Structures are given as structure tokens and as C-alpha cells.
Tab-separated table of C-alpha atoms in Angstrom:
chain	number	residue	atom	x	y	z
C	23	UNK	CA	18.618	18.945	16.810
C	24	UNK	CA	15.834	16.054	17.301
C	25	UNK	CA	14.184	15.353	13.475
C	26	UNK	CA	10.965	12.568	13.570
C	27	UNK	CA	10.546	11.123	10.021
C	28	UNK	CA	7.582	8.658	8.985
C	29	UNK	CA	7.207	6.636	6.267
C	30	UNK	CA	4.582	5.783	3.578
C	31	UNK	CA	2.835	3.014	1.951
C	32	UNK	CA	4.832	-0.253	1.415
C	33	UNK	CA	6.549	-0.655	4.761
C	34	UNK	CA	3.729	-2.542	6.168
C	35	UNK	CA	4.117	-6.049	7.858
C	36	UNK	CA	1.888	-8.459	9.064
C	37	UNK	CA	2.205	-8.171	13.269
C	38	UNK	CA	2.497	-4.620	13.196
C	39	UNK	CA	2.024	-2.945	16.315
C	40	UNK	CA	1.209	-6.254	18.152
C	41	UNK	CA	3.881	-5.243	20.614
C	42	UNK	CA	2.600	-1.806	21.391
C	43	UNK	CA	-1.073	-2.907	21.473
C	44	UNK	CA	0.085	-5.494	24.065
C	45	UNK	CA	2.552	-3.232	26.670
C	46	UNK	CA	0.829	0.193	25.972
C	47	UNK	CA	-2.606	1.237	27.311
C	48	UNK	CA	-2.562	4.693	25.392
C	49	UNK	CA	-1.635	2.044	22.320
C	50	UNK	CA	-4.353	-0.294	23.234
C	51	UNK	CA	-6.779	2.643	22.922
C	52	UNK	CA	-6.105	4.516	20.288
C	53	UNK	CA	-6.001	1.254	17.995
C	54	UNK	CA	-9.590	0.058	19.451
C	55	UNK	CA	-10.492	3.576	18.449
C	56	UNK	CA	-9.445	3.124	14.850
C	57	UNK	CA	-11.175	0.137	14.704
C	58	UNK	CA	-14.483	2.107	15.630
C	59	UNK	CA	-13.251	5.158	12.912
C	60	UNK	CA	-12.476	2.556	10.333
C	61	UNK	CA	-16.031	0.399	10.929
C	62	UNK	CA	-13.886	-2.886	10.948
C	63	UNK	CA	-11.103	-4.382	12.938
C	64	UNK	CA	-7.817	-3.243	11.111
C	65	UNK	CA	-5.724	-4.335	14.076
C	66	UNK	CA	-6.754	-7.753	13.352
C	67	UNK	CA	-5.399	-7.707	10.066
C	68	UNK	CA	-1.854	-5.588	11.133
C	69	UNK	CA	-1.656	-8.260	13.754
C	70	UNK	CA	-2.760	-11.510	12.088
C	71	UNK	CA	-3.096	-10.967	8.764
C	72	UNK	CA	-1.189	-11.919	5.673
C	73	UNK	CA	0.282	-9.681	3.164
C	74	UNK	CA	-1.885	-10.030	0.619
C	75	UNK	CA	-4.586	-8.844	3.175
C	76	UNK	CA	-2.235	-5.977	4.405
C	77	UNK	CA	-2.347	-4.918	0.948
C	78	UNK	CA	-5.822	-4.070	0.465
C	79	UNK	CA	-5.947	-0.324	-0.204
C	80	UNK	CA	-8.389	0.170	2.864
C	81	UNK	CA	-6.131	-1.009	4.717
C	82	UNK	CA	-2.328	-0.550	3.931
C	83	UNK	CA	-2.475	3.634	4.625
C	84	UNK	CA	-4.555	3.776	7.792
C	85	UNK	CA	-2.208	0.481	8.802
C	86	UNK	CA	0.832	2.092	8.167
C	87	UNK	CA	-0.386	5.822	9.721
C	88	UNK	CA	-1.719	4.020	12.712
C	89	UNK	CA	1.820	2.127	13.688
C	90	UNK	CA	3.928	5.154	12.874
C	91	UNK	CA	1.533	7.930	15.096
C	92	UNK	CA	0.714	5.560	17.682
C	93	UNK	CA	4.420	4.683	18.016
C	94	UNK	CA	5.585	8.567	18.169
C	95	UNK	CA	3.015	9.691	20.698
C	96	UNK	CA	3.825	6.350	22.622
C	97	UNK	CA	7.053	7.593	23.447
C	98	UNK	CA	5.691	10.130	25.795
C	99	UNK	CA	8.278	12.853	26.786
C	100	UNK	CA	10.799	11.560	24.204
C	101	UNK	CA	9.346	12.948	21.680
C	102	UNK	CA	10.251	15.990	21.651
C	103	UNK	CA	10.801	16.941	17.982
C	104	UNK	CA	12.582	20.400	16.894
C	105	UNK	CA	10.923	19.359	13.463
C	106	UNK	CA	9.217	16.780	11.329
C	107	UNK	CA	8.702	15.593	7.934
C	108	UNK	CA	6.958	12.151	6.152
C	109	UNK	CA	7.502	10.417	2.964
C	110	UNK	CA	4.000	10.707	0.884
C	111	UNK	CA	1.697	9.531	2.869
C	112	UNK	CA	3.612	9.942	6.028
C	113	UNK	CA	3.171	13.476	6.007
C	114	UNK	CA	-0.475	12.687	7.448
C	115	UNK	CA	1.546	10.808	10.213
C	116	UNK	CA	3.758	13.678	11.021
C	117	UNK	CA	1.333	16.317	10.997
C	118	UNK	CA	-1.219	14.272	13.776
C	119	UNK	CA	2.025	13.658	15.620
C	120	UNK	CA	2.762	17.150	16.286
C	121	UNK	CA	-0.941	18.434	16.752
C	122	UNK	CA	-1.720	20.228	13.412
C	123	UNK	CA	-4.893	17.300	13.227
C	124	UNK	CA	-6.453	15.644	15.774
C	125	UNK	CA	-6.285	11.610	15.439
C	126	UNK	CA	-9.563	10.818	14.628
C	127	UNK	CA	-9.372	13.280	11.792
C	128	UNK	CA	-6.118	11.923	10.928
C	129	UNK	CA	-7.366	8.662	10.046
C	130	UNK	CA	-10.318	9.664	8.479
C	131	UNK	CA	-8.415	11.766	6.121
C	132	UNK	CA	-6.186	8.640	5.378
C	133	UNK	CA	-9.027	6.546	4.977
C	134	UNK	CA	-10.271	8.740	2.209
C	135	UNK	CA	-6.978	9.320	0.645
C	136	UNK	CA	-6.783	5.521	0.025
C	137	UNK	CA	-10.000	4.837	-1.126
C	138	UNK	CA	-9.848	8.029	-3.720
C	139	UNK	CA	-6.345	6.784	-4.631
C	140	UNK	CA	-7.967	3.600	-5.240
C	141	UNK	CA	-10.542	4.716	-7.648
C	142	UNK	CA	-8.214	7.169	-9.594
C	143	UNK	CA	-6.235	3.992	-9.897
C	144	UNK	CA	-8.640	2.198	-11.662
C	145	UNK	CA	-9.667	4.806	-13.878
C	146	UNK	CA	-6.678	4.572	-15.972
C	147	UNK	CA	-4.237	1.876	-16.327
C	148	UNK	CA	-0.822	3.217	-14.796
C	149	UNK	CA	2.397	2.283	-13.116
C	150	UNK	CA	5.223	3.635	-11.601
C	151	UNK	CA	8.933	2.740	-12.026
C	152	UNK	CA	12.208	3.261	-9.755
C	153	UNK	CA	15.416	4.417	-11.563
C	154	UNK	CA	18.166	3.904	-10.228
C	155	UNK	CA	21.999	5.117	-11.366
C	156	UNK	CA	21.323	8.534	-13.107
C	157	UNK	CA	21.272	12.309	-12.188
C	158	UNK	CA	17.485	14.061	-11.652
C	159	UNK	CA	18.321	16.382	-14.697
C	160	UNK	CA	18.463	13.613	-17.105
C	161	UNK	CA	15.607	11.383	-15.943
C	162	UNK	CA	12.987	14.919	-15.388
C	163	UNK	CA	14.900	15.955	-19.444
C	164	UNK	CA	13.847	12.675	-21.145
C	165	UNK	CA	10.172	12.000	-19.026
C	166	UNK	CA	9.832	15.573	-20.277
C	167	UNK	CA	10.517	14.348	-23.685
C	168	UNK	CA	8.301	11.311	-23.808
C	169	UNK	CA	5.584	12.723	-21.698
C	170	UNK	CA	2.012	13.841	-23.816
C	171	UNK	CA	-1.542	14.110	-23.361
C	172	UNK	CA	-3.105	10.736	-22.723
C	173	UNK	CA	0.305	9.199	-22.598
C	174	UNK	CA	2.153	11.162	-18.915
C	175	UNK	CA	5.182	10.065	-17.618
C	176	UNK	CA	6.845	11.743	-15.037
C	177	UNK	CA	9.133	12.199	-11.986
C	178	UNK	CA	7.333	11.642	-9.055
C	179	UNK	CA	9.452	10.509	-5.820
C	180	UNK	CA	12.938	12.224	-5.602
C	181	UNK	CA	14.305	9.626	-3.004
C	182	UNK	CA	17.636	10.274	-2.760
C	183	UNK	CA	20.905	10.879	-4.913
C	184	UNK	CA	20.939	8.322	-7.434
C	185	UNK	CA	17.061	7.224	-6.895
C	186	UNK	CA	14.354	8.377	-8.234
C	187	UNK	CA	10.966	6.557	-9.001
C	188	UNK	CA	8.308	7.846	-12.351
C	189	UNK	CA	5.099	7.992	-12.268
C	190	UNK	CA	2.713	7.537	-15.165
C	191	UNK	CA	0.974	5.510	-18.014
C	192	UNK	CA	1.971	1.969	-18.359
C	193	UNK	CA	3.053	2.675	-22.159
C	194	UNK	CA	4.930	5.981	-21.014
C	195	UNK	CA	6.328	4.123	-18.720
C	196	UNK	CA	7.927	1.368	-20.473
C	197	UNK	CA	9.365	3.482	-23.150
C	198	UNK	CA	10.682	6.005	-20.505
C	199	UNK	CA	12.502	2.991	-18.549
C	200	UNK	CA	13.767	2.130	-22.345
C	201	UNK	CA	15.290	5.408	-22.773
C	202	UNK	CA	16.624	6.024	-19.466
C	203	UNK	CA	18.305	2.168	-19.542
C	204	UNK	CA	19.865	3.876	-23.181
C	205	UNK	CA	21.042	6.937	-20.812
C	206	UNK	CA	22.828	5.283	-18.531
C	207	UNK	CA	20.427	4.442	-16.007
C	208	UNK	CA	21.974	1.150	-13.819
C	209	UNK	CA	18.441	-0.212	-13.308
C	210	UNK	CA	14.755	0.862	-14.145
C	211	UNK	CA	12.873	-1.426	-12.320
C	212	UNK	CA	8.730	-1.356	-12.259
C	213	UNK	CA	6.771	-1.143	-9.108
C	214	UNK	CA	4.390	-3.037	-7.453
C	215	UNK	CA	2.186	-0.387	-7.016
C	216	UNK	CA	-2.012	-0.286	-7.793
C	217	UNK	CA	-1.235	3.164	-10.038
C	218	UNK	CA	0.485	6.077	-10.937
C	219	UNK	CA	0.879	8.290	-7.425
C	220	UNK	CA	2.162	11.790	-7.052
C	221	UNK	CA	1.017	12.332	-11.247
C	222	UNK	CA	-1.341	14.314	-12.590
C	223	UNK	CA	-3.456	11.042	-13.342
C	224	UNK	CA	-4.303	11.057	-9.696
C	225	UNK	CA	-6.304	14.478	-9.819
C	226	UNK	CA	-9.592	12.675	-9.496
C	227	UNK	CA	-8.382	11.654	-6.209
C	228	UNK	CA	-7.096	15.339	-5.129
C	229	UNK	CA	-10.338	16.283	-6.402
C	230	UNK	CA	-11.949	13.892	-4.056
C	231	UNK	CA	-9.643	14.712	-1.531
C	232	UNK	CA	-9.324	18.707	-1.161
C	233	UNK	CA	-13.158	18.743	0.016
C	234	UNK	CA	-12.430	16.474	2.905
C	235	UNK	CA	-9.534	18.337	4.017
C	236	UNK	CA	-10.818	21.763	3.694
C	237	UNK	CA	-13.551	20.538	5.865
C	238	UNK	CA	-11.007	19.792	8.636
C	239	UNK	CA	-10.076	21.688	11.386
C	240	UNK	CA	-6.054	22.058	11.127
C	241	UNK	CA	-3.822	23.340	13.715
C	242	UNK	CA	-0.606	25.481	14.245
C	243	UNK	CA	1.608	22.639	14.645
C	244	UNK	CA	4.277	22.413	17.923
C	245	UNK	CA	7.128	22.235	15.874
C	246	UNK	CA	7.742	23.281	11.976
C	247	UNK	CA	6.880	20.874	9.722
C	248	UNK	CA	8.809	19.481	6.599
C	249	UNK	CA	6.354	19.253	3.664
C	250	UNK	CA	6.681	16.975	0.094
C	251	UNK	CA	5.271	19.454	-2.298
C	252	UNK	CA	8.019	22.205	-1.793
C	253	UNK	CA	10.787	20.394	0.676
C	254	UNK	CA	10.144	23.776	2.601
C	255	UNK	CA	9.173	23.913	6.634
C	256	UNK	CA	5.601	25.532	7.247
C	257	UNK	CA	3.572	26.125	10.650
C	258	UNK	CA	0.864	28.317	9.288
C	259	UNK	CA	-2.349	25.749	9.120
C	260	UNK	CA	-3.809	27.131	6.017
C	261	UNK	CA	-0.284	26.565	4.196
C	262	UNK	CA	0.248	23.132	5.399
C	263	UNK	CA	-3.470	22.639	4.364
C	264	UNK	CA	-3.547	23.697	0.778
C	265	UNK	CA	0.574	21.842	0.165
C	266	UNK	CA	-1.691	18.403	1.245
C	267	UNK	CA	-4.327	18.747	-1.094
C	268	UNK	CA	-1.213	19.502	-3.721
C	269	UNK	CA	0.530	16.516	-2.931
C	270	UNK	CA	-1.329	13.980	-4.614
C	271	UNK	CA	-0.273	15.704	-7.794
C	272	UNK	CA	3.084	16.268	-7.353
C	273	UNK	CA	6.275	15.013	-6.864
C	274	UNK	CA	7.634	14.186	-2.771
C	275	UNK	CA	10.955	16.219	-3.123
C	276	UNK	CA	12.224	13.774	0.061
C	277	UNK	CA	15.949	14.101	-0.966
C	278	UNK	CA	15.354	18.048	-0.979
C	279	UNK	CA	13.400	18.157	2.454
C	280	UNK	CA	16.193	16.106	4.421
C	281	UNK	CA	18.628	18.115	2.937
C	282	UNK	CA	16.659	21.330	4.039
C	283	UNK	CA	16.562	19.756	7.157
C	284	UNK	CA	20.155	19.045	7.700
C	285	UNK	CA	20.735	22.890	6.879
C	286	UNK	CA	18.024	23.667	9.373
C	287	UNK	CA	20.596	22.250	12.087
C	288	UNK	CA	19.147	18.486	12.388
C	289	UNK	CA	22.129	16.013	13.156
C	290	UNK	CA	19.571	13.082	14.501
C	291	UNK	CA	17.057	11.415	12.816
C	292	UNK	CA	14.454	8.723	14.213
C	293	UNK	CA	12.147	7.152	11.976
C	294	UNK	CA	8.267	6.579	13.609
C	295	UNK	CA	6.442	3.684	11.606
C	296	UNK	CA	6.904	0.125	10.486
C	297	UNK	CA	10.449	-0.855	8.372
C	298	UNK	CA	13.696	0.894	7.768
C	299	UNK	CA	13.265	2.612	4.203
C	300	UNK	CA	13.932	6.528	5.590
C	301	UNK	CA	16.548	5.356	7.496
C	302	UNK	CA	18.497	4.164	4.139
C	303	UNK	CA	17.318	7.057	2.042
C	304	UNK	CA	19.044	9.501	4.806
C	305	UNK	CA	22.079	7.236	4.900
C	306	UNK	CA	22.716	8.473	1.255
C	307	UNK	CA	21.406	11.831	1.302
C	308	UNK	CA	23.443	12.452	4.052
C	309	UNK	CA	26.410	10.402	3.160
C	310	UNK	CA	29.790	12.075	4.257
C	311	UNK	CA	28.410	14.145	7.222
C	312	UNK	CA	29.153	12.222	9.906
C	313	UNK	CA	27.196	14.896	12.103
C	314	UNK	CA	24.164	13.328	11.193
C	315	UNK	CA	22.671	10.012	13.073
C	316	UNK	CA	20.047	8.206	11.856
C	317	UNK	CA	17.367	5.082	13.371
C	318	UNK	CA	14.433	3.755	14.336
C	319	UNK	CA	12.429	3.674	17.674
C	320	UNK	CA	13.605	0.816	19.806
């Protein structure tokens, strides 16, 4: 069974979707489109600009939801999906792919998730940190420990086995990475990120957020999709609707949902978007079931 995965923020590159923009006139359209959502000329900047430019939180989630749905619904008949699932913000992606929301609502929804994230961001000095080398019980045990009011830490991206990245409080965060290094964690290395995603210190942005989406019209998808919040597969709009609004909160359980996947009956795995991250993550999650194929869209 066919499986479409898309990614999230950080797998942007400058040129993105250059190629598509340039062969495709469904591609060609739907970007000048997003250009008149958006009120500026994001293509410019996927296709020209530099990274630091690609960076700018208006414009690294509608970049990287633009490649990865224009490149799934570019593929015409091929995709044909049995189901779907994407990484944080890629969830957006995979739910306009299959029909649950329209494109144009899509992106404005993205949009808004950015800018909110942006602003929660800068409400509250925070970080997040990868850990890499130790079991989920431990690292979810000793955030648990460290966590308090004021001062969160916790798990926020379950990756795969062996990687897991925290989410919190710059202070909470550097004595969590302390501990974890004491429990045997190989590395605990800080991220490059504006703020502390998929925590609780991002419920100003929810906040922001849930009015938007309630607002939108969603749609009984074509195929079942896999969602972050619960790693479970959901059709029924309102469901798929309220586990969005919750995922800005919580952790994306991505090692859980391609596992649920793979006992679902999916064996092959493309990933829709700019870079090769999924693909990797899958690699190990699936590692020893050599029924299961994994790779981008050529």
C-alpha cells in the first residue's frame, strides 16, 4: 500500500520549486496564486533567495507547504495515496493534498500558523533541543522531573527510535540536556529554532490559531489521514479539525504514526516536499522490515 509523507519546517532551500514552476502549468498557477494569497512574491524568494531570507517566519511554512502540495498534486494520477501523514507542519500539506482543505485555505491557515508561532515565540525566551542515544521513557522521566511552572521542558518531537527533540525554556532546557548527557544520552544538541514548538508555551499561538481554523470549511478527506497529536488515522472533518488546533501544544508522535502506518499495511513510502529528512526517520523506524520502501518524488 501507497503512503505520501510531507515534511515540516527546516527542509527549505533556496531554488525550491524552480523546476516545477518552469515545466508545470498547474505549478506555474498555483504558485502565482500564492503569491496573490500571501500579498508578496514568495516564489521569488524559494527561487532566488538566500537562506537567511528563506528563513523569515512568513516565509519558511507557506515555502515549504507550497513545494510539498504543489509537488503531490503535480503528479496527477500517481498520486494515488491509500493514506497520508506530515511531520508538524506538514500535516497542513497532507490534509490539502487529499481534499480535506481547499488550497487557498491551506495557505492561509499556514500563513497564520507562522505568524502566531512567531509572536508566541517572542513572548518568552525558549528553545528546543534534539537528543539523541536514549530510550523515550528516560528522556519524558527526567523532562518530567525538571519541568515547573515558568520553567517547562518537555518532549515534543518523537522522531524516531533513538531521537527525540525537547521543547521548552532556555534554562529548562540546558539543565535537561545536562541531565540527559548524565543519563546516557550520546548527544543533546540545541536547535536552531525561533522557540519552543509543540509546548505548552506556544498556547498563545493555538489560541490564535483555533479561531482561524474553526472558521474553515474542512472536508472528508479521499483517503485516511495520519495525524501528530494521537499517531491515529481519522477521516471525520470535525476530528481532524479539533487534533490541528491540538497540535501546536503537543508532541508530533511521528515514530508512532509510521509505525501505525506500517501495521495499517503500508510497505511504500514517498516523501512530497523539499529535502530527505522523512525519508531517514522511516529508514530507522522501519529498520529490519525489508517490506517497506521508502523515497522521494523524482
Amino acid at each position: 500500500m501507497k503512503a505520501f509523507v510531507f515534511p515540516g519546517q527546516g527542509a527549505q532551500f533556496s531554488g525550491m520549486g524552480k523546476d516545477l514552476y518552469e515545466s508545470n502549468p498547474l505549478a506555474k498557477e498555483l504558485f502565482d496564486k500564492a503569491n496573490d494569497i500571501l500579498g508578496f512574491d514568495i516564489t521569488k524568494i524559494m527561487f532566488e533567495g538566500t537562506d537567511e531570507e528563506l528563513r523569515q517566519t512568513k516565509v519558511t511554512q507557506p515555502a515549504v507547504f507550497l513545494h510539498s502540495v504543489i509537488s503531490a498534486l503535480c503528479m496527477g494520477d500517481a498520486f494515488q495515496p491509500a493514506m497520508v501523514a506530515g511531520h508538524s507542519l506538514g500535516e497542513f500539506s497532507a490534509l490539502v493534498a487529499v481534499g480535506a482543505i481547499s488550497f487557498e485555505d491551506g495557505l492561509k491557515l499556514v500563513s497564520q500558523r507562522a505568524q502566531a508561532m512567531q509572536k508566541a515565540c517572542e513572548a518568552a525566551p525558549s528553545t528546543m533541543a534534539a537528543i539523541i542515544g536514549l530510550d523515550d521513557e528516560t528522556i519524558e522521566k527526567i523532562c518530567a522531573e525538571i519541568s515547573a511552572p515558568g520553567n517547562i521542558v518537555v518532549p515534543a518531537n518523537y522522531n524516531n527510535p533513538g531521537q527525540l527533540a525537547i521543547s521548552g525554556n532556555m534554562d529548562a532546557i540546558n539543565t535537561a540536556c545536562e541531565k540527559l548527557k548524565e543519563a546516557g544520552a550520546k548527544r543533546a544538541l540545541p536547535l536552531k529554532v525561533g522557540g519552543a514548538f509543540h509546548s505548552p508555551l506556544m498556547q498563545p499561538a493555538k489560541d490564535e490559531l483555533q479561531a482561524a481554523i474553526e472558521a474553515t470549511a474542512f472536508h472528508t478527506p479521499k483517503c485516511p489521514v495520519y495525524q501528530n497529536v494521537d499517531a491515529e488515522a481519522h477521516t471525520d472533518p470535525e476530528e481532524i479539525k479539533q487534533n490541528l488546533i491540538a497540535q501546536l501544544t503537543a508532541p508530533v508522535r511521528w515514530t508512532q504514526e509510521i509505525q501505525n502506518m506500517i501495521a495499517a499495511g503500508a510497505t511504500d513510502f514517498t516523501e512530497c516536499g523539499p529535502g530527505k529528512a522523512l525519508q531517514g526517520m522511516i529508514a530507522k523506524i522501519a529498520k529490519g522490515n525489508e517490506a517497506v520502501t521508502f523515497h522521494g518524488i523524482e
